[in-house]
């Protein structure tokens, strides 16, 4: 406020000086005489009028500048809030798409991605992977050790497939992998790599004991005019066949590949 009053005073003095110069220049030129009262009015009137007018104008200008500053700050805060909200929404959406424990795609997200993948390819192989004898681990060593075993199996599956392949947890101890654009031979190699990866896990539930882990895998090849539900049923049938044959094996359309 002090700066406003000082600026208003300077403007008022300038107005008075300008008024005085105009009067002493023009009045004599038209034959008039500049006397004491006229000089006084020439100086006082601009001071009385210009000072409050200038002070009010400068004050309003300052208020407007402050308001614009506050508005700019509010816009900046709003932009930051929008960015934080977008990041939070993205993280929430990402979390909603993934299984809380394994961080693989959950069932809904896996099948949604599976449907979208058909727009890019009409070839590929679906693997349904189920942990063998998992109930025994939960019943004998507890669900905490069962969860630890599931995490190890999920890591082995993730390590056995390609980065572009779809991997999801579609049930308690059941996983699914879609190998887009692969041949039956390539898919069999991937499935066997996953099976061997799980078989090699050194899983210890505690007390210095080690339990073997294994998975059974059913595979089905995507073909023209074959729906996803039909593909799932075909892979499921082969998974049950792998279980029936003794577990720890891959069953595909050309037979099964057993554990070593």
PDB file of N, CA and C in Angstrom, residues 195-203 213:
ATOM      1  N   UNK A 195       7.675 -76.053 -17.891  1.00  0.00           N
ATOM      2  CA  UNK A 195       7.568 -77.242 -17.032  1.00  0.00           C
ATOM      3  C   UNK A 195       8.897 -77.557 -16.352  1.00  0.00           C
ATOM      4  N   UNK A 196       9.966 -77.520 -17.124  1.00  0.00           N
ATOM      5  CA  UNK A 196      11.287 -77.798 -16.561  1.00  0.00           C
ATOM      6  C   UNK A 196      11.722 -76.707 -15.585  1.00  0.00           C
ATOM      7  N   UNK A 197      11.329 -75.464 -15.877  1.00  0.00           N
ATOM      8  CA  UNK A 197      11.661 -74.369 -14.966  1.00  0.00           C
ATOM      9  C   UNK A 197      11.017 -74.540 -13.605  1.00  0.00           C
ATOM     10  N   UNK A 198       9.752 -74.972 -13.602  1.00  0.00           N
ATOM     11  CA  UNK A 198       9.066 -75.213 -12.335  1.00  0.00           C
ATOM     12  C   UNK A 198       9.677 -76.429 -11.626  1.00  0.00           C
ATOM     13  N   UNK A 199       9.972 -77.450 -12.385  1.00  0.00           N
ATOM     14  CA  UNK A 199      10.532 -78.671 -11.812  1.00  0.00           C
ATOM     15  C   UNK A 199      11.881 -78.412 -11.132  1.00  0.00           C
ATOM     16  N   UNK A 200      12.615 -77.398 -11.618  1.00  0.00           N
ATOM     17  CA  UNK A 200      13.941 -77.103 -11.082  1.00  0.00           C
ATOM     18  C   UNK A 200      13.907 -76.189  -9.853  1.00  0.00           C
ATOM     19  N   UNK A 201      12.738 -75.745  -9.433  1.00  0.00           N
ATOM     20  CA  UNK A 201      12.643 -74.821  -8.297  1.00  0.00           C
ATOM     21  C   UNK A 201      13.027 -75.533  -6.998  1.00  0.00           C
ATOM     22  N   UNK A 202      13.973 -74.994  -6.245  1.00  0.00           N
ATOM     23  CA  UNK A 202      14.330 -75.587  -4.948  1.00  0.00           C
ATOM     24  C   UNK A 202      13.408 -75.054  -3.845  1.00  0.00           C
ATOM     25  N   UNK A 203      12.217 -75.598  -3.748  1.00  0.00           N
ATOM     26  CA  UNK A 203      11.233 -75.066  -2.802  1.00  0.00           C
ATOM     27  C   UNK A 203      11.353 -75.748  -1.453  1.00  0.00           C
ATOM     28  N   UNK A 213       8.258 -79.257  -6.860  1.00  0.00           N
ATOM     29  CA  UNK A 213       7.139 -78.548  -7.473  1.00  0.00           C
ATOM     30  C   UNK A 213       7.042 -78.970  -8.930  1.00  0.00           C
TER      31      UNK A 213
END
